[in-house]
Amino acid sequence: MAWGISNFENDSAQEWVEELVEKGKATAIAKEIDTFLKNFKPSETDMMTCCYFLAAAEIVAAVKDDPADDIPENVEDWIKENKLKTDEALVKKAIDGLNKITRGSELKEMYEGSHLYDDWMDVQKDLLTRLKRG
């Protein structure tokens, strides 16, 4: 099982991204974000669901031309092939979901119990900055 601090550095996100790139439509990103926001409950939303959301939020930042340093090349290609454009409403939803995860979630709790917490939070702060920029 792969697990690290990056939002693309875990099995759940990697599987979600692979499926998106192989057969997903651009609407899958908005659907993932909307479904997450609709169903999020701090004590009930599992780590895997949070990881999917964070990968989707990273793609939103990449569409804004502010990708993570470690964005997979196939994701960058997929964004270009699908000619994705910035959607400010989706950006605001991505920010909202990111704030929910970092305020209280199973994923945050998992990192809080490890030596990786501060680094993980730095990654999330960077994502928030990239989403808000421009």
PDB file of C-alpha atoms in Angstrom:
ATOM      1  CA  MET A   1       0.000   0.000   0.000  1.00  0.00           C
ATOM      2  CA  ALA A   2       1.387   3.379  -1.030  1.00  0.00           C
ATOM      3  CA  TRP A   3       0.929   6.245   1.388  1.00  0.00           C
ATOM      4  CA  GLY A   4       2.641   9.597   1.610  1.00  0.00           C
ATOM      5  CA  ILE A   5       1.895  13.238   2.207  1.00  0.00           C
ATOM      6  CA  SER A   6       1.083  14.253  -1.361  1.00  0.00           C
ATOM      7  CA  ASN A   7      -2.498  14.161  -2.564  1.00  0.00           C
ATOM      8  CA  PHE A   8      -1.406  11.891  -5.409  1.00  0.00           C
ATOM      9  CA  GLU A   9       0.789   9.719  -3.180  1.00  0.00           C
ATOM     10  CA  ASN A  10      -1.694   7.095  -2.019  1.00  0.00           C
ATOM     11  CA  ASP A  11      -3.362   4.069  -3.552  1.00  0.00           C
ATOM     12  CA  SER A  12      -6.884   5.511  -3.335  1.00  0.00           C
ATOM     13  CA  ALA A  13      -6.052   8.694  -5.225  1.00  0.00           C
ATOM     14  CA  GLN A  14      -3.952   6.811  -7.761  1.00  0.00           C
ATOM     15  CA  GLU A  15      -6.801   4.386  -8.499  1.00  0.00           C
ATOM     16  CA  TRP A  16      -9.326   7.237  -8.807  1.00  0.00           C
ATOM     17  CA  VAL A  17      -7.023   9.179 -11.135  1.00  0.00           C
ATOM     18  CA  GLU A  18      -6.326   6.113 -13.301  1.00  0.00           C
ATOM     19  CA  GLU A  19     -10.036   5.457 -13.718  1.00  0.00           C
ATOM     20  CA  LEU A  20     -10.670   9.119 -14.524  1.00  0.00           C
ATOM     21  CA  VAL A  21      -7.933   9.244 -17.148  1.00  0.00           C
ATOM     22  CA  GLU A  22      -8.925   5.919 -18.729  1.00  0.00           C
ATOM     23  CA  LYS A  23     -12.664   6.425 -19.033  1.00  0.00           C
ATOM     24  CA  GLY A  24     -13.763   9.474 -17.121  1.00  0.00           C
ATOM     25  CA  LYS A  25     -15.385  12.573 -18.438  1.00  0.00           C
ATOM     26  CA  ALA A  26     -14.603  16.079 -17.260  1.00  0.00           C
ATOM     27  CA  THR A  27     -17.919  16.052 -15.389  1.00  0.00           C
ATOM     28  CA  ALA A  28     -16.504  13.341 -13.093  1.00  0.00           C
ATOM     29  CA  ILE A  29     -14.486  15.968 -11.230  1.00  0.00           C
ATOM     30  CA  ALA A  30     -17.512  18.126 -10.440  1.00  0.00           C
ATOM     31  CA  LYS A  31     -19.510  15.029  -9.548  1.00  0.00           C
ATOM     32  CA  GLU A  32     -16.826  13.834  -7.111  1.00  0.00           C
ATOM     33  CA  ILE A  33     -16.661  17.246  -5.453  1.00  0.00           C
ATOM     34  CA  ASP A  34     -20.440  17.700  -5.278  1.00  0.00           C
ATOM     35  CA  THR A  35     -21.002  14.198  -3.905  1.00  0.00           C
ATOM     36  CA  PHE A  36     -18.302  14.711  -1.291  1.00  0.00           C
ATOM     37  CA  LEU A  37     -19.783  18.008  -0.100  1.00  0.00           C
ATOM     38  CA  LYS A  38     -23.306  16.593  -0.024  1.00  0.00           C
ATOM     39  CA  ASN A  39     -22.339  13.541   2.016  1.00  0.00           C
ATOM     40  CA  PHE A  40     -19.428  14.738   4.170  1.00  0.00           C
ATOM     41  CA  LYS A  41     -19.709  14.039   7.874  1.00  0.00           C
ATOM     42  CA  PRO A  42     -16.484  14.455   9.875  1.00  0.00           C
ATOM     43  CA  SER A  43     -16.897  11.274  11.882  1.00  0.00           C
ATOM     44  CA  GLU A  44     -18.274   9.141   9.037  1.00  0.00           C
ATOM     45  CA  THR A  45     -16.510  10.085   5.796  1.00  0.00           C
ATOM     46  CA  ASP A  46     -13.748   7.541   5.254  1.00  0.00           C
ATOM     47  CA  MET A  47     -10.139   8.224   4.313  1.00  0.00           C
ATOM     48  CA  MET A  48     -10.569   6.838   0.802  1.00  0.00           C
ATOM     49  CA  THR A  49     -13.369   9.292   0.033  1.00  0.00           C
ATOM     50  CA  CYS A  50     -11.228  12.166   1.321  1.00  0.00           C
ATOM     51  CA  CYS A  51      -8.346  11.011  -0.885  1.00  0.00           C
ATOM     52  CA  TYR A  52     -10.596  10.960  -3.962  1.00  0.00           C
ATOM     53  CA  PHE A  53     -11.758  14.470  -3.141  1.00  0.00           C
ATOM     54  CA  LEU A  54      -8.221  15.786  -2.659  1.00  0.00           C
ATOM     55  CA  ALA A  55      -7.163  14.330  -6.013  1.00  0.00           C
ATOM     56  CA  ALA A  56     -10.160  16.033  -7.640  1.00  0.00           C
ATOM     57  CA  ALA A  57      -9.291  19.321  -5.913  1.00  0.00           C
ATOM     58  CA  GLU A  58      -5.718  19.004  -7.181  1.00  0.00           C
ATOM     59  CA  ILE A  59      -7.078  18.644 -10.708  1.00  0.00           C
ATOM     60  CA  VAL A  60      -9.162  21.789 -10.214  1.00  0.00           C
ATOM     61  CA  ALA A  61      -5.972  23.637  -9.217  1.00  0.00           C
ATOM     62  CA  ALA A  62      -4.189  22.216 -12.259  1.00  0.00           C
ATOM     63  CA  VAL A  63      -6.971  23.427 -14.543  1.00  0.00           C
ATOM     64  CA  LYS A  64      -6.322  26.876 -13.076  1.00  0.00           C
ATOM     65  CA  ASP A  65      -2.730  26.472 -14.355  1.00  0.00           C
ATOM     66  CA  ASP A  66      -1.397  25.987 -10.838  1.00  0.00           C
ATOM     67  CA  PRO A  67      -0.730  22.235 -10.587  1.00  0.00           C
ATOM     68  CA  ALA A  68       1.050  20.420  -7.794  1.00  0.00           C
ATOM     69  CA  ASP A  69       4.706  19.714  -8.479  1.00  0.00           C
ATOM     70  CA  ASP A  70       3.975  15.993  -8.498  1.00  0.00           C
ATOM     71  CA  ILE A  71       0.861  15.961 -10.664  1.00  0.00           C
ATOM     72  CA  PRO A  72       0.969  12.797 -12.756  1.00  0.00           C
ATOM     73  CA  GLU A  73       1.853  13.416 -16.389  1.00  0.00           C
ATOM     74  CA  ASN A  74      -1.174  11.421 -17.564  1.00  0.00           C
ATOM     75  CA  VAL A  75      -3.430  13.796 -15.600  1.00  0.00           C
ATOM     76  CA  GLU A  76      -1.843  16.835 -17.237  1.00  0.00           C
ATOM     77  CA  ASP A  77      -2.338  15.218 -20.639  1.00  0.00           C
ATOM     78  CA  TRP A  78      -5.956  14.350 -19.793  1.00  0.00           C
ATOM     79  CA  ILE A  79      -6.664  17.959 -18.779  1.00  0.00           C
ATOM     80  CA  LYS A  80      -5.259  19.203 -22.109  1.00  0.00           C
ATOM     81  CA  GLU A  81      -7.071  16.550 -24.166  1.00  0.00           C
ATOM     82  CA  ASN A  82     -10.392  17.427 -22.538  1.00  0.00           C
ATOM     83  CA  LYS A  83      -9.727  21.174 -22.863  1.00  0.00           C
ATOM     84  CA  LEU A  84     -10.847  21.773 -19.288  1.00  0.00           C
ATOM     85  CA  LYS A  85     -11.543  25.354 -18.277  1.00  0.00           C
ATOM     86  CA  THR A  86     -11.621  27.051 -14.894  1.00  0.00           C
ATOM     87  CA  ASP A  87     -15.008  27.059 -13.202  1.00  0.00           C
ATOM     88  CA  GLU A  88     -15.038  29.481 -10.260  1.00  0.00           C
ATOM     89  CA  ALA A  89     -18.034  27.784  -8.623  1.00  0.00           C
ATOM     90  CA  LEU A  90     -16.141  24.492  -8.685  1.00  0.00           C
ATOM     91  CA  VAL A  91     -13.035  26.189  -7.287  1.00  0.00           C
ATOM     92  CA  LYS A  92     -15.096  27.505  -4.352  1.00  0.00           C
ATOM     93  CA  LYS A  93     -16.497  24.022  -3.738  1.00  0.00           C
ATOM     94  CA  ALA A  94     -12.992  22.557  -3.819  1.00  0.00           C
ATOM     95  CA  ILE A  95     -11.890  25.111  -1.216  1.00  0.00           C
ATOM     96  CA  ASP A  96     -14.922  24.298   0.939  1.00  0.00           C
ATOM     97  CA  GLY A  97     -14.228  20.570   0.851  1.00  0.00           C
ATOM     98  CA  LEU A  98     -10.532  21.031   1.543  1.00  0.00           C
ATOM     99  CA  ASN A  99     -11.385  23.122   4.599  1.00  0.00           C
ATOM    100  CA  LYS A 100     -13.763  20.404   5.810  1.00  0.00           C
ATOM    101  CA  ILE A 101     -11.071  17.739   5.523  1.00  0.00           C
ATOM    102  CA  THR A 102      -8.417  19.792   7.311  1.00  0.00           C
ATOM    103  CA  ARG A 103     -10.777  20.869  10.094  1.00  0.00           C
ATOM    104  CA  GLY A 104     -11.898  17.385  10.982  1.00  0.00           C
ATOM    105  CA  SER A 105     -11.919  14.121   9.067  1.00  0.00           C
ATOM    106  CA  GLU A 106     -10.806  10.532   9.382  1.00  0.00           C
ATOM    107  CA  LEU A 107      -7.938  11.352   7.025  1.00  0.00           C
ATOM    108  CA  LYS A 108      -6.776  14.247   9.200  1.00  0.00           C
ATOM    109  CA  GLU A 109      -6.978  12.028  12.284  1.00  0.00           C
ATOM    110  CA  MET A 110      -4.816   9.409  10.586  1.00  0.00           C
ATOM    111  CA  TYR A 111      -2.137  11.996   9.852  1.00  0.00           C
ATOM    112  CA  GLU A 112      -2.436  13.591  13.294  1.00  0.00           C
ATOM    113  CA  GLY A 113      -1.368  10.279  14.756  1.00  0.00           C
ATOM    114  CA  SER A 114       1.813  10.214  12.704  1.00  0.00           C
ATOM    115  CA  HIS A 115       5.064  12.114  12.281  1.00  0.00           C
ATOM    116  CA  LEU A 116       3.786  13.177   8.820  1.00  0.00           C
ATOM    117  CA  TYR A 117       1.056  15.506  10.096  1.00  0.00           C
ATOM    118  CA  ASP A 118       2.881  18.833   9.725  1.00  0.00           C
ATOM    119  CA  ASP A 119       4.099  17.939   6.237  1.00  0.00           C
ATOM    120  CA  TRP A 120       0.621  16.765   5.197  1.00  0.00           C
ATOM    121  CA  MET A 121      -0.891  20.007   6.476  1.00  0.00           C
ATOM    122  CA  ASP A 122       1.722  21.981   4.504  1.00  0.00           C
ATOM    123  CA  VAL A 123       0.603  20.137   1.353  1.00  0.00           C
ATOM    124  CA  GLN A 124      -3.030  21.031   2.066  1.00  0.00           C
ATOM    125  CA  LYS A 125      -2.140  24.678   2.774  1.00  0.00           C
ATOM    126  CA  ASP A 126      -0.277  24.778  -0.530  1.00  0.00           C
ATOM    127  CA  LEU A 127      -3.322  23.355  -2.337  1.00  0.00           C
ATOM    128  CA  LEU A 128      -5.529  25.967  -0.676  1.00  0.00           C
ATOM    129  CA  THR A 129      -3.146  28.722  -1.797  1.00  0.00           C
ATOM    130  CA  ARG A 130      -3.113  27.391  -5.360  1.00  0.00           C
ATOM    131  CA  LEU A 131      -6.913  27.165  -5.450  1.00  0.00           C
ATOM    132  CA  LYS A 132      -7.282  30.745  -4.177  1.00  0.00           C
ATOM    133  CA  ARG A 133      -4.585  32.248  -6.391  1.00  0.00           C
ATOM    134  CA  GLY A 134      -5.462  34.134  -9.561  1.00  0.00           C
TER     135      GLY A 134
END
